[in-house]
Amino acid sequence: MILSPLTRRALMGGVLALGGLAALGRRPVAGQEGQAIRLAAGEVARRLLPDQPQPSMLRLYNETVMPVVRLQRGVPAALTLENGLPDEHTTIHWHGLRIPNAMDGVPYVTQPPVEPGEAFTYRFTPPDAGTFFFHPHCNTVEQLGRGLGGVLIVDGDAPQPFDADLALAYKDWDLNDDGTLGPFLTLRGAAGPGTFGSLKTVNGTPVTDDACPVYEVPAGADLRLRVLNLDNTRLLRIAVEGAESWMIATDGMPLAPLALNFWNLGPAMRVDLAVRTPDEEGTEILVQNLRAAVPVVLARLKVVGGPLGRAGKAPPALSVPFVPEPDLADAPTLRMVFSSAPGPSEPPAELADLPFADTLCLAPRTLWAINAQTWPEDGHAHPPAPLAVLDRGRSYVLQLENISKHTHPIHLHGHSFKVLSSSTDPDLPVHWADTTLLGPGERRQVALLADNPGDWMFHCHIIEHQETGMMGIVRVA
Ligand code: C2O
Ligand code: CU
């Protein structure tokens, strides 16, 4: 069907463009040779809205908004970052991949930053299959804010091929009337829920009251729908209308098919859905964000062709996760408390909407803390002592406690953890994650086997919170 070129190319590895129908696998950008892939970071003048008077200065990999990289689980990959940015260093973090620390892409902590004109090749063998993403870990609020990010799909978790495979990457842009973007970090945003963009997009295509991307999908078929929240700030609540659908993976980790009601996706979180498309050609399926005053249609899926005959069959399941189970019988519990930083945190009203840089001498740089420690402004160059030191090979329960008034998607590098329970949502299914969303006042227990040695970043993925203190290091040694 329409999406099958994507599946075929998956076997070779590669980088694909998303956006419009051309997105569905017809435009390889690089990566024909095994799993050798080039990702050139550069500045690109581009109109996000067709009628934009002036283009916006985006920062993109391979001149593509959220390119898709496909790898094969268990096959060594070499991904070369070429820094073509005019004026700043960068790195790539492979979000959710359990790879060696030296390949994790955190400047100074795991590698020297890649300066303009330089290149760095990341070499690793993906240990898991599923839906991941990648982004810089330097000035992330602006680099990711201007578009440096991409979808990473690792194949090798589907015993039976799906009839079609579609990724929807969500991102907002803080687009001003004159085409400029930003400010990416404001005191009001950083001290509150984050700064929201004014233009919503999916795969780089605007989502407005009367328009959104449209994709054709086969009738009576099993579609694998991968939804990624790649925004710095916005929380999504994903639901599907017009087709039966099941959750089959969270943050790239399979779970037994679970009928989808809705699923909350904080920044950096992903969900894979199996969508059983209706038999009738012309029917429409809506992918929606319910976390809005009125539901926002993120994408419309148009059913085309004759039915493939999946109706009435059991939903397609993925293979079991490759991540090792923690041993709960022998797992000490460590508390991790997320709070505002000690000291005043309400921004003075007259400063709140200025770009953060303009307020630096007038307001605190650190607004957030983990276990009362804030990540210092020069933290990458001079990292503070770890929040915790875990014994390699031992299992732990982390008790994550949000004692602040805002929601925090909490991410740990280098590991996936099992979300066991929530103090506010008794119905939360046990599931694997690398980023978990903690509402105000919520406590969650998550468990992991600390099997990947190194210093791993542990932070909120609302990037303004991360960059104003809600970050630390968890050491596995
Ligand atoms: Cu997407 Cu430090 O992470
Ligand atoms: Cu946060």
Short mmCIF file of C-alpha atoms and ligand atoms in Angstrom, two decimals:
data_model
loop_
_atom_site.label_atom_id
_atom_site.label_comp_id
_atom_site.label_asym_id
_atom_site.label_seq_id
_atom_site.Cartn_x
_atom_site.Cartn_y
_atom_site.Cartn_z
CA MET A 1 0.00 0.00 0.00
CA ILE A 2 0.87 3.63 0.12
CA LEU A 3 3.19 3.34 3.05
CA SER A 4 5.03 0.24 2.01
CA PRO A 5 8.14 1.96 0.61
CA LEU A 6 8.80 3.15 4.14
CA THR A 7 8.72 -0.42 5.36
CA ARG A 8 10.99 -1.70 2.60
CA ARG A 9 13.52 1.02 3.15
CA ALA A 10 13.49 0.21 6.82
CA LEU A 11 15.55 -2.84 6.06
CA MET A 12 18.31 -0.67 4.64
CA GLY A 13 18.25 2.15 7.13
CA GLY A 14 17.87 5.72 6.00
CA VAL A 15 16.56 9.17 6.54
CA LEU A 16 13.18 10.15 5.20
CA ALA A 17 11.36 13.41 5.03
CA LEU A 18 7.97 13.76 6.66
CA GLY A 19 5.27 16.23 5.66
CA GLY A 20 2.41 15.95 3.19
CA LEU A 21 1.90 12.81 1.17
CA ALA A 22 5.46 12.90 -0.11
CA ALA A 23 6.25 12.11 3.49
CA LEU A 24 5.20 8.57 3.28
CA GLY A 25 8.49 7.19 2.30
CA ARG A 26 9.26 8.40 -1.19
CA ARG A 27 12.07 10.80 -0.50
CA PRO A 28 15.20 9.23 0.95
CA VAL A 29 17.66 11.94 1.95
CA ALA A 30 20.64 9.85 2.90
CA GLY A 31 21.66 6.55 4.32
CA GLN A 32 21.66 4.06 1.50
CA GLU A 33 24.74 2.28 2.81
CA GLY A 34 23.77 -0.08 5.61
CA GLN A 35 23.17 1.99 8.71
CA ALA A 36 25.55 4.86 7.84
CA ILE A 37 23.59 8.07 8.11
CA ARG A 38 24.52 11.72 7.81
CA LEU A 39 22.72 14.40 9.78
CA ALA A 40 23.78 17.89 8.78
CA ALA A 41 22.61 20.56 11.23
CA GLY A 42 22.13 23.90 9.53
CA GLU A 43 20.18 27.10 9.38
CA VAL A 44 17.39 27.19 6.80
CA ALA A 45 15.07 30.06 5.81
CA ARG A 46 11.65 28.46 5.48
CA ARG A 47 8.00 29.50 5.57
CA LEU A 48 6.08 27.49 8.14
CA LEU A 49 2.84 29.03 6.90
CA PRO A 50 2.45 29.35 3.12
CA ASP A 51 1.34 32.99 3.37
CA GLN A 52 4.04 34.05 5.79
CA PRO A 53 5.44 37.38 4.55
CA GLN A 54 9.01 36.66 5.69
CA PRO A 55 10.50 33.19 6.07
CA SER A 56 11.56 31.99 9.52
CA MET A 57 15.12 31.08 10.36
CA LEU A 58 14.79 27.44 11.25
CA ARG A 59 17.56 25.11 12.37
CA LEU A 60 17.11 21.66 10.88
CA TYR A 61 18.84 18.38 10.19
CA ASN A 62 19.26 17.79 6.45
CA GLU A 63 17.08 20.84 5.74
CA THR A 64 14.08 18.75 6.79
CA VAL A 65 11.52 19.41 9.52
CA MET A 66 11.70 16.37 11.81
CA PRO A 67 13.35 13.90 9.43
CA VAL A 68 12.78 10.21 10.07
CA VAL A 69 15.82 8.00 10.64
CA ARG A 70 15.19 4.26 10.42
CA LEU A 71 17.53 1.73 11.93
CA GLN A 72 17.36 -1.98 12.49
CA ARG A 73 17.62 -3.38 16.00
CA GLY A 74 20.85 -5.25 16.65
CA VAL A 75 22.65 -3.86 13.58
CA PRO A 76 25.57 -1.48 14.21
CA ALA A 77 24.82 2.08 13.12
CA ALA A 78 27.08 5.05 12.37
CA LEU A 79 25.35 8.43 12.45
CA THR A 80 27.47 11.42 11.59
CA LEU A 81 26.46 14.82 12.91
CA GLU A 82 27.91 17.64 10.82
CA ASN A 83 27.58 20.94 12.57
CA GLY A 84 26.77 23.48 9.88
CA LEU A 85 25.27 25.96 12.35
CA PRO A 86 26.85 29.37 11.89
CA ASP A 87 27.42 30.25 15.49
CA GLU A 88 26.98 27.54 18.10
CA HIS A 89 28.10 24.12 19.15
CA THR A 90 25.76 21.17 19.28
CA THR A 91 25.43 17.43 19.95
CA ILE A 92 22.81 14.74 19.34
CA HIS A 93 21.11 12.90 22.18
CA TRP A 94 19.37 9.67 21.17
CA HIS A 95 16.37 9.96 23.43
CA GLY A 96 15.27 6.64 24.91
CA LEU A 97 18.06 4.51 23.46
CA ARG A 98 19.91 2.38 26.00
CA ILE A 99 23.31 2.89 24.41
CA PRO A 100 26.82 3.40 25.84
CA ASN A 101 27.30 6.60 27.80
CA ALA A 102 29.95 7.97 25.42
CA MET A 103 27.32 8.01 22.62
CA ASP A 104 24.62 9.77 24.66
CA GLY A 105 25.30 13.23 23.28
CA VAL A 106 25.49 15.38 26.41
CA PRO A 107 28.10 18.12 25.91
CA TYR A 108 31.07 17.98 28.31
CA VAL A 109 29.43 15.23 30.37
CA THR A 110 29.68 12.49 27.72
CA GLN A 111 31.57 14.18 24.85
CA PRO A 112 33.11 17.50 23.86
CA PRO A 113 30.54 19.67 22.07
CA VAL A 114 30.73 19.61 18.28
CA GLU A 115 31.83 23.08 17.15
CA PRO A 116 30.64 24.77 13.92
CA GLY A 117 32.39 23.15 10.96
CA GLU A 118 33.16 19.99 12.94
CA ALA A 119 31.62 16.52 12.75
CA PHE A 120 31.13 13.67 15.17
CA THR A 121 30.11 10.09 14.39
CA TYR A 122 27.85 8.33 16.86
CA ARG A 123 28.33 4.56 16.75
CA PHE A 124 25.98 2.19 18.52
CA THR A 125 23.87 -0.89 18.03
CA PRO A 126 20.24 -0.22 18.92
CA PRO A 127 19.31 -2.61 21.73
CA ASP A 128 15.56 -1.98 21.44
CA ALA A 129 13.11 -1.59 18.60
CA GLY A 130 10.40 1.05 18.59
CA THR A 131 9.71 4.76 18.30
CA PHE A 132 12.38 7.13 19.61
CA PHE A 133 13.65 10.58 18.77
CA PHE A 134 16.81 12.63 18.71
CA HIS A 135 17.67 16.20 19.53
CA PRO A 136 20.56 18.43 20.63
CA HIS A 137 21.46 18.67 24.30
CA CYS A 138 22.95 22.18 23.98
CA ASN A 139 20.88 25.34 24.18
CA THR A 140 18.07 22.88 23.66
CA VAL A 141 15.33 25.40 24.27
CA GLU A 142 16.35 27.27 21.12
CA GLN A 143 17.95 24.52 19.01
CA LEU A 144 14.96 22.19 19.37
CA GLY A 145 12.70 25.24 19.38
CA ARG A 146 13.98 26.18 15.90
CA GLY A 147 13.48 22.64 14.68
CA LEU A 148 16.60 20.57 15.40
CA GLY A 149 15.07 17.21 16.11
CA GLY A 150 14.02 14.08 14.35
CA VAL A 151 12.09 10.85 14.58
CA LEU A 152 14.07 7.66 15.15
CA ILE A 153 12.35 4.42 14.27
CA VAL A 154 14.11 1.19 15.11
CA ASP A 155 12.60 -1.80 13.34
CA GLY A 156 12.55 -5.30 14.70
CA ASP A 157 9.64 -5.53 17.12
CA ALA A 158 6.78 -6.60 14.85
CA PRO A 159 6.42 -10.37 14.30
CA GLN A 160 3.97 -9.64 11.45
CA PRO A 161 4.42 -6.59 9.25
CA PHE A 162 1.71 -3.95 9.62
CA ASP A 163 -0.29 -2.99 6.54
CA ALA A 164 0.93 0.58 6.90
CA ASP A 165 3.17 2.57 9.20
CA LEU A 166 2.82 6.29 9.86
CA ALA A 167 4.64 8.62 12.26
CA LEU A 168 3.08 11.87 13.47
CA ALA A 169 5.59 14.25 15.05
CA TYR A 170 3.98 17.11 16.94
CA LYS A 171 5.69 20.45 17.42
CA ASP A 172 4.68 24.05 18.03
CA TRP A 173 6.57 27.09 16.81
CA ASP A 174 6.54 30.45 18.49
CA LEU A 175 5.97 32.28 15.21
CA ASN A 176 5.66 36.06 15.22
CA ASP A 177 3.94 38.09 12.49
CA ASP A 178 7.27 39.16 11.00
CA GLY A 179 8.45 35.55 10.69
CA THR A 180 10.81 35.66 13.65
CA LEU A 181 10.64 32.89 16.22
CA GLY A 182 10.73 33.08 19.98
CA PRO A 183 11.52 34.13 22.62
CA PHE A 184 12.20 30.51 23.56
CA LEU A 185 12.76 31.09 27.25
CA THR A 186 10.79 33.62 29.24
CA LEU A 187 10.67 34.05 32.97
CA ARG A 188 6.89 33.58 32.98
CA GLY A 189 7.20 30.41 30.95
CA ALA A 190 10.16 28.99 32.81
CA ALA A 191 8.57 29.67 36.19
CA GLY A 192 5.19 28.39 34.96
CA PRO A 193 4.12 25.72 32.50
CA GLY A 194 6.63 26.76 29.80
CA THR A 195 6.29 29.10 26.82
CA PHE A 196 3.72 27.87 24.31
CA GLY A 197 4.20 28.30 20.59
CA SER A 198 1.56 30.05 18.51
CA LEU A 199 1.61 27.70 15.50
CA LYS A 200 0.88 24.00 15.93
CA THR A 201 2.32 21.54 13.42
CA VAL A 202 2.36 17.84 12.75
CA ASN A 203 5.22 16.67 10.54
CA GLY A 204 5.87 20.33 9.79
CA THR A 205 2.34 20.90 8.41
CA PRO A 206 0.20 23.53 10.17
CA VAL A 207 -2.63 22.40 12.40
CA THR A 208 -5.30 25.09 12.56
CA ASP A 209 -9.04 25.25 13.24
CA ASP A 210 -9.79 24.21 9.70
CA ALA A 211 -6.68 22.46 8.42
CA CYS A 212 -4.33 19.67 9.39
CA PRO A 213 -2.24 17.08 7.59
CA VAL A 214 -4.19 14.41 5.73
CA TYR A 215 -2.86 10.92 5.01
CA GLU A 216 -4.32 8.10 2.98
CA VAL A 217 -4.45 4.75 4.73
CA PRO A 218 -5.56 1.34 3.44
CA ALA A 219 -9.09 0.09 4.23
CA GLY A 220 -9.81 -2.79 6.62
CA ALA A 221 -6.17 -2.74 7.58
CA ASP A 222 -3.85 -2.63 10.57
CA LEU A 223 -2.04 0.70 10.68
CA ARG A 224 0.86 1.28 13.02
CA LEU A 225 0.50 4.87 14.12
CA ARG A 226 3.43 6.37 15.98
CA VAL A 227 2.65 9.62 17.78
CA LEU A 228 5.55 11.67 19.10
CA ASN A 229 5.39 14.83 21.16
CA LEU A 230 8.51 16.72 20.12
CA ASP A 231 7.42 20.08 21.50
CA ASN A 232 9.39 21.87 24.21
CA THR A 233 6.30 22.61 26.26
CA ARG A 234 2.86 21.37 25.29
CA LEU A 235 1.14 18.40 26.90
CA LEU A 236 -1.01 16.30 24.58
CA ARG A 237 -3.82 13.86 25.27
CA ILE A 238 -3.99 11.57 22.26
CA ALA A 239 -7.22 9.92 21.17
CA VAL A 240 -8.43 8.36 17.92
CA GLU A 241 -11.94 8.76 16.59
CA GLY A 242 -13.46 6.70 13.81
CA ALA A 243 -11.47 3.48 14.23
CA GLU A 244 -10.80 0.90 16.87
CA SER A 245 -7.32 1.39 18.26
CA TRP A 246 -4.99 -0.13 20.81
CA MET A 247 -1.85 1.05 22.53
CA ILE A 248 0.95 -1.30 21.63
CA ALA A 249 4.03 0.58 22.87
CA THR A 250 4.88 3.45 25.18
CA ASP A 251 8.16 5.34 24.69
CA GLY A 252 9.24 2.65 22.25
CA MET A 253 8.63 -0.25 24.64
CA PRO A 254 5.94 -2.78 23.69
CA LEU A 255 2.94 -3.53 25.85
CA ALA A 256 0.17 -6.08 25.30
CA PRO A 257 -2.50 -4.38 23.14
CA LEU A 258 -4.64 -2.22 25.36
CA ALA A 259 -7.79 -0.58 24.02
CA LEU A 260 -7.05 3.14 23.69
CA ASN A 261 -9.23 5.59 25.49
CA PHE A 262 -6.65 8.37 25.55
CA TRP A 263 -2.99 8.62 26.45
CA ASN A 264 -1.18 11.64 27.87
CA LEU A 265 2.01 12.60 26.08
CA GLY A 266 4.28 15.13 27.72
CA PRO A 267 7.18 16.56 25.73
CA ALA A 268 9.49 13.76 24.49
CA MET A 269 6.92 11.01 25.08
CA ARG A 270 5.74 8.65 22.37
CA VAL A 271 2.94 6.18 21.94
CA ASP A 272 2.53 3.50 19.26
CA LEU A 273 -1.02 2.60 18.33
CA ALA A 274 -2.47 -0.22 16.30
CA VAL A 275 -5.35 1.34 14.39
CA ARG A 276 -7.84 -0.99 12.71
CA THR A 277 -9.06 1.04 9.76
CA PRO A 278 -12.70 0.75 8.64
CA ASP A 279 -13.60 -1.29 5.57
CA GLU A 280 -15.47 1.54 3.82
CA GLU A 281 -13.41 3.60 1.41
CA GLY A 282 -13.73 7.34 2.02
CA THR A 283 -14.21 7.04 5.79
CA GLU A 284 -12.13 9.39 7.92
CA ILE A 285 -10.23 8.68 11.09
CA LEU A 286 -9.32 11.62 13.33
CA VAL A 287 -6.23 11.71 15.50
CA GLN A 288 -6.98 14.24 18.21
CA ASN A 289 -5.48 16.12 21.10
CA LEU A 290 -8.11 16.22 23.83
CA ARG A 291 -5.98 18.35 26.14
CA ALA A 292 -7.43 21.60 24.82
CA ALA A 293 -10.61 23.61 25.34
CA VAL A 294 -12.01 21.97 22.21
CA PRO A 295 -10.38 18.81 20.80
CA VAL A 296 -7.74 19.65 18.20
CA VAL A 297 -7.59 17.43 15.12
CA LEU A 298 -3.89 16.69 14.62
CA ALA A 299 -4.28 14.54 11.51
CA ARG A 300 -7.02 13.12 9.32
CA LEU A 301 -6.56 9.64 7.92
CA LYS A 302 -8.54 8.96 4.75
CA VAL A 303 -9.40 5.35 4.08
CA VAL A 304 -8.70 4.29 0.48
CA GLY A 305 -8.90 1.09 -1.57
CA GLY A 306 -10.53 -2.26 -0.94
CA PRO A 307 -10.51 -3.78 2.54
CA LEU A 308 -7.54 -5.93 3.49
CA GLY A 309 -9.69 -8.13 5.69
CA ARG A 310 -8.38 -7.50 9.19
CA ALA A 311 -11.83 -6.84 10.65
CA GLY A 312 -12.73 -9.18 13.49
CA LYS A 313 -9.16 -10.36 14.06
CA ALA A 314 -7.21 -9.88 17.27
CA PRO A 315 -5.17 -6.65 17.36
CA PRO A 316 -1.57 -7.08 16.20
CA ALA A 317 0.86 -7.37 19.09
CA LEU A 318 4.55 -6.51 19.18
CA SER A 319 7.24 -8.81 20.53
CA VAL A 320 8.03 -8.55 24.25
CA PRO A 321 10.34 -5.70 25.29
CA PHE A 322 14.09 -6.32 25.12
CA VAL A 323 14.71 -4.31 28.30
CA PRO A 324 15.59 -6.44 31.36
CA GLU A 325 13.03 -6.74 34.17
CA PRO A 326 13.98 -5.15 37.48
CA ASP A 327 14.07 -7.45 40.51
CA LEU A 328 11.49 -5.82 42.76
CA ALA A 329 12.17 -8.18 45.66
CA ASP A 330 15.64 -6.72 46.05
CA ALA A 331 15.17 -3.10 45.05
CA PRO A 332 15.83 -0.25 47.45
CA THR A 333 13.56 2.78 47.06
CA LEU A 334 15.10 6.17 46.35
CA ARG A 335 13.05 9.34 46.61
CA MET A 336 13.34 12.01 43.92
CA VAL A 337 11.47 15.17 44.80
CA PHE A 338 10.69 17.73 42.11
CA SER A 339 10.07 21.24 43.37
CA SER A 340 10.62 24.86 42.66
CA ALA A 341 14.06 26.05 43.71
CA PRO A 342 14.55 27.12 47.29
CA GLY A 343 13.91 30.87 47.52
CA PRO A 344 11.49 33.17 45.67
CA SER A 345 10.16 31.75 42.45
CA GLU A 346 7.25 33.98 41.42
CA PRO A 347 8.60 36.18 38.64
CA PRO A 348 8.20 39.91 39.12
CA ALA A 349 5.34 40.86 36.80
CA GLU A 350 7.30 43.53 34.92
CA LEU A 351 9.94 40.97 33.93
CA ALA A 352 7.76 37.99 33.19
CA ASP A 353 7.50 38.26 29.43
CA LEU A 354 10.93 39.57 28.60
CA PRO A 355 13.26 37.09 26.95
CA PHE A 356 14.92 35.27 29.80
CA ALA A 357 18.39 36.50 28.89
CA ASP A 358 17.28 40.08 29.47
CA THR A 359 16.19 39.25 33.00
CA LEU A 360 19.27 37.33 34.08
CA CYS A 361 20.83 40.06 36.15
CA LEU A 362 17.47 40.84 37.75
CA ALA A 363 16.01 37.43 38.51
CA PRO A 364 17.21 34.02 39.63
CA ARG A 365 18.63 31.76 36.93
CA THR A 366 17.56 28.66 38.76
CA LEU A 367 13.86 28.18 39.32
CA TRP A 368 13.56 24.40 39.76
CA ALA A 369 15.17 21.67 41.79
CA ILE A 370 15.42 17.91 42.24
CA ASN A 371 15.93 16.87 45.88
CA ALA A 372 16.50 20.57 46.61
CA GLN A 373 19.50 20.68 44.22
CA THR A 374 19.35 22.90 41.18
CA TRP A 375 21.39 22.32 38.06
CA PRO A 376 23.81 25.24 37.99
CA GLU A 377 24.07 27.62 35.04
CA ASP A 378 27.51 26.25 34.10
CA GLY A 379 26.44 22.72 35.03
CA HIS A 380 27.52 21.01 31.83
CA ALA A 381 31.07 22.30 32.13
CA HIS A 382 31.13 21.81 35.90
CA PRO A 383 28.59 19.12 36.74
CA PRO A 384 27.36 19.00 40.32
CA ALA A 385 27.61 15.86 42.44
CA PRO A 386 25.21 13.10 41.33
CA LEU A 387 21.73 13.01 42.85
CA ALA A 388 22.18 9.28 43.33
CA VAL A 389 24.81 6.62 42.73
CA LEU A 390 23.31 3.29 41.70
CA ASP A 391 25.18 0.00 41.92
CA ARG A 392 25.58 -1.46 38.47
CA GLY A 393 23.54 -4.63 38.14
CA ARG A 394 21.16 -3.76 40.98
CA SER A 395 17.46 -2.93 40.70
CA TYR A 396 15.94 0.21 42.19
CA VAL A 397 12.56 1.73 42.73
CA LEU A 398 12.57 5.48 42.20
CA GLN A 399 9.78 7.24 44.01
CA LEU A 400 9.18 10.36 41.92
CA GLU A 401 7.34 13.06 43.87
CA ASN A 402 6.14 16.29 42.31
CA ILE A 403 5.57 18.79 45.09
CA SER A 404 5.25 21.75 42.71
CA LYS A 405 2.17 23.34 41.15
CA HIS A 406 3.15 22.37 37.61
CA THR A 407 3.32 19.18 35.58
CA HIS A 408 6.74 17.69 34.83
CA PRO A 409 7.62 15.01 32.26
CA ILE A 410 10.62 13.38 33.94
CA HIS A 411 13.25 11.69 31.77
CA LEU A 412 16.20 9.47 32.60
CA HIS A 413 18.93 8.88 30.02
CA GLY A 414 20.41 5.49 29.25
CA HIS A 415 17.66 3.34 30.77
CA SER A 416 14.01 2.54 30.40
CA PHE A 417 12.04 2.21 33.60
CA LYS A 418 8.83 0.44 34.45
CA VAL A 419 6.09 2.76 35.68
CA LEU A 420 4.48 0.78 38.51
CA SER A 421 1.96 3.14 40.07
CA SER A 422 0.64 6.65 40.38
CA SER A 423 -0.80 8.25 43.51
CA THR A 424 -3.44 10.08 41.49
CA ASP A 425 -4.30 7.63 38.71
CA PRO A 426 -5.13 4.16 40.02
CA ASP A 427 -6.00 3.05 36.47
CA LEU A 428 -2.59 3.85 35.04
CA PRO A 429 -1.43 0.64 33.34
CA VAL A 430 1.98 -0.72 34.28
CA HIS A 431 4.13 0.26 31.31
CA TRP A 432 7.71 0.97 30.30
CA ALA A 433 8.85 4.53 29.72
CA ASP A 434 11.88 6.76 29.51
CA THR A 435 9.83 9.86 30.31
CA THR A 436 6.90 9.90 32.70
CA LEU A 437 4.42 12.68 33.33
CA LEU A 438 3.93 13.79 36.93
CA GLY A 439 0.98 16.04 37.65
CA PRO A 440 1.04 18.58 40.49
CA GLY A 441 1.23 16.75 43.80
CA GLU A 442 1.54 13.34 42.11
CA ARG A 443 3.85 10.53 43.21
CA ARG A 444 4.90 7.75 40.85
CA GLN A 445 6.89 4.65 41.52
CA VAL A 446 9.11 3.46 38.72
CA ALA A 447 11.57 0.57 38.72
CA LEU A 448 14.69 -0.13 36.74
CA LEU A 449 17.68 -2.41 36.56
CA ALA A 450 20.73 -0.12 36.69
CA ASP A 451 22.70 -2.02 34.06
CA ASN A 452 24.18 0.77 31.93
CA PRO A 453 27.27 2.36 33.51
CA GLY A 454 27.88 6.08 33.34
CA ASP A 455 26.69 9.49 34.40
CA TRP A 456 23.14 9.87 33.09
CA MET A 457 21.13 13.06 32.86
CA PHE A 458 17.87 13.03 34.76
CA HIS A 459 15.60 15.97 34.04
CA CYS A 460 12.26 17.50 33.26
CA HIS A 461 11.59 17.54 29.51
CA ILE A 462 9.74 20.84 29.56
CA ILE A 463 12.90 22.38 28.25
CA GLU A 464 12.52 25.69 30.08
CA HIS A 465 12.34 23.77 33.36
CA GLN A 466 15.36 21.68 32.42
CA GLU A 467 17.33 24.79 31.55
CA THR A 468 16.39 26.59 34.75
CA GLY A 469 17.48 23.94 37.18
CA MET A 470 15.31 20.82 37.04
CA MET A 471 18.12 18.50 36.03
CA GLY A 472 20.68 16.34 37.73
CA ILE A 473 22.89 13.32 37.22
CA VAL A 474 22.18 9.74 38.19
CA ARG A 475 25.41 7.75 38.25
CA VAL A 476 25.50 4.01 37.59
CA ALA A 477 28.84 2.56 38.71
CU1 C2O B 1 15.27 14.12 25.34
CU2 C2O B 1 18.08 14.89 28.17
O1 C2O B 1 16.67 14.48 26.76
CU CU B 2 9.10 20.52 34.49
#
